[in-house]
Tab-separated table of C-alpha atoms in Angstrom:
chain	number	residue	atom	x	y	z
F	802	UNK	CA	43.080	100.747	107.711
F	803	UNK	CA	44.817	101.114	111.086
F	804	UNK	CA	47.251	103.954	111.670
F	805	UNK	CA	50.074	103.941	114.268
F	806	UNK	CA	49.727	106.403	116.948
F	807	UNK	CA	52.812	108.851	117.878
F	808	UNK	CA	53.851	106.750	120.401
F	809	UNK	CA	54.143	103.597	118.727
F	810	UNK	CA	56.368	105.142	115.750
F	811	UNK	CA	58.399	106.881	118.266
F	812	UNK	CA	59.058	103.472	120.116
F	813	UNK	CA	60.003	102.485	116.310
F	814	UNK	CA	62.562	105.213	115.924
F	815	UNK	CA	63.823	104.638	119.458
F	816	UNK	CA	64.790	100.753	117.899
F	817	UNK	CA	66.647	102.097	114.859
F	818	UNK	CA	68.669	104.212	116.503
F	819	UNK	CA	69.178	101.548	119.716
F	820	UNK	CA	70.177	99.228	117.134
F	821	UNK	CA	73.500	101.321	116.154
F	822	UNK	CA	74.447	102.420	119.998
F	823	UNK	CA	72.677	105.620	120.303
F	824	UNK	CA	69.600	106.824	122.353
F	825	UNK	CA	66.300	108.511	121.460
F	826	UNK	CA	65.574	111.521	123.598
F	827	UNK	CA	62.754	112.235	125.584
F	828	UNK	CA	62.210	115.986	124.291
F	829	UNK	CA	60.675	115.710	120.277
F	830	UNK	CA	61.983	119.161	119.892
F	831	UNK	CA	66.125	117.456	119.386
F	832	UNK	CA	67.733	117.797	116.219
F	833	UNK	CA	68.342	114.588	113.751
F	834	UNK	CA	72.064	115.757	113.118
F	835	UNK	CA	72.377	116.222	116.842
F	836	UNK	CA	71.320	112.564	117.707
F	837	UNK	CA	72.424	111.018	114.673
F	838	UNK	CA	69.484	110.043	113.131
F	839	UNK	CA	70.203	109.904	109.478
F	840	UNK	CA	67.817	109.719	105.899
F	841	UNK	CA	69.139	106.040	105.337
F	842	UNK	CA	67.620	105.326	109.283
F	843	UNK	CA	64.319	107.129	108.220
F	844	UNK	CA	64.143	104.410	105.200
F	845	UNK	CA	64.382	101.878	107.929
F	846	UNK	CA	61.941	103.399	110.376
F	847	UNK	CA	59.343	103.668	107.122
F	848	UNK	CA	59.864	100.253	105.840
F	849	UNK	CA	58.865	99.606	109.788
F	850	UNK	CA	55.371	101.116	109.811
F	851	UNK	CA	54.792	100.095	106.490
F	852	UNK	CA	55.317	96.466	107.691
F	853	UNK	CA	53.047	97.138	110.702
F	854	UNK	CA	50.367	98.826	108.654
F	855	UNK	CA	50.862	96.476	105.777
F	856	UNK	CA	50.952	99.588	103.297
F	857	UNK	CA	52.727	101.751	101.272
F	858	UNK	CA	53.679	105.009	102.321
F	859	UNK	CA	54.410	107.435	99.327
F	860	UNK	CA	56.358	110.067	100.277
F	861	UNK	CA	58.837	112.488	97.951
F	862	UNK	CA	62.693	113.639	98.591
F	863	UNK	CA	61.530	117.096	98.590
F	864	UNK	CA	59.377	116.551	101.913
F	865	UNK	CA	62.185	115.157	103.490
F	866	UNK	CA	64.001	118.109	103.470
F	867	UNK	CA	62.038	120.155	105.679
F	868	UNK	CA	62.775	117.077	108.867
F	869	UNK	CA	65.133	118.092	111.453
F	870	UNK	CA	63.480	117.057	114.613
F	871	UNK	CA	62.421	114.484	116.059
F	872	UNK	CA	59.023	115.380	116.370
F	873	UNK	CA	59.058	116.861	112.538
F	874	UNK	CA	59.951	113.087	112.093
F	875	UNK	CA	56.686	111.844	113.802
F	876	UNK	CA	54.902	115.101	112.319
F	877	UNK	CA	55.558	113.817	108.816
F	878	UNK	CA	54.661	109.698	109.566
F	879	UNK	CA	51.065	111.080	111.110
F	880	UNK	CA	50.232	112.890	107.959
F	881	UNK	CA	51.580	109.560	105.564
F	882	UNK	CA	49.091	107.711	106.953
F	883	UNK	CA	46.591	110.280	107.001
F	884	UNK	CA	47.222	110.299	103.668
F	885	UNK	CA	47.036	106.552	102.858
C-alpha cells in the first residue's frame, strides 16, 4: 500500500482551508482554533487521503481530541496509515 508523505497531506490541508478563504501556515506548531481549521474540515482532509490511498482510515472521536496543531494534524494522518 502507498502512504502519503507529510508533505503531500499538508499540501491537502493547505486546499481545504484555501477553499474557504483562509491560509495554511508555514510553522506546524499553529493552533487549529487559531487558523480556523475545524473537525468538519478534518473529515474533508481524511476523505482526501483516503481517496488518494484508496483506503479506509479508521480512526475514533476520542483521538481527535488530543489535535490542536497543525502538525498534531499531520502527526495523527502518519500513524493512520501506519496503521492501515
Amino acid at each position: 500500500m502507498s502512504t502519503l508523505s507529510r508533505e503531500q497531506v499538508r499540501t491537502m490541508m493547505g486546499e481545504v482551508l484555501t477553499a474557504q478563504g483562509k491560509e495554511l501556515p508555514s510553522d506546524d506548531s499553529a493552533r487549529l482554533d487559531a487558523i480556523g481549521f475545524r473537525s468538519l474540515d478534518f473529515s474533508e482532509l481524511a476523505l482526501q487521503v483516503e481517496d488518494e490511498l484508496d483506503t479506509e482510515l479508521n480512526f475514533d472521536a476520542p483521538g481527535l481530541r488530543s489535535i490542536e496543531t497543525v502538525g498534531d494534524v499531520l502527526d495523527f494522518i502518519d500513524e493512520l496509515q501506519k496503521a492501515s
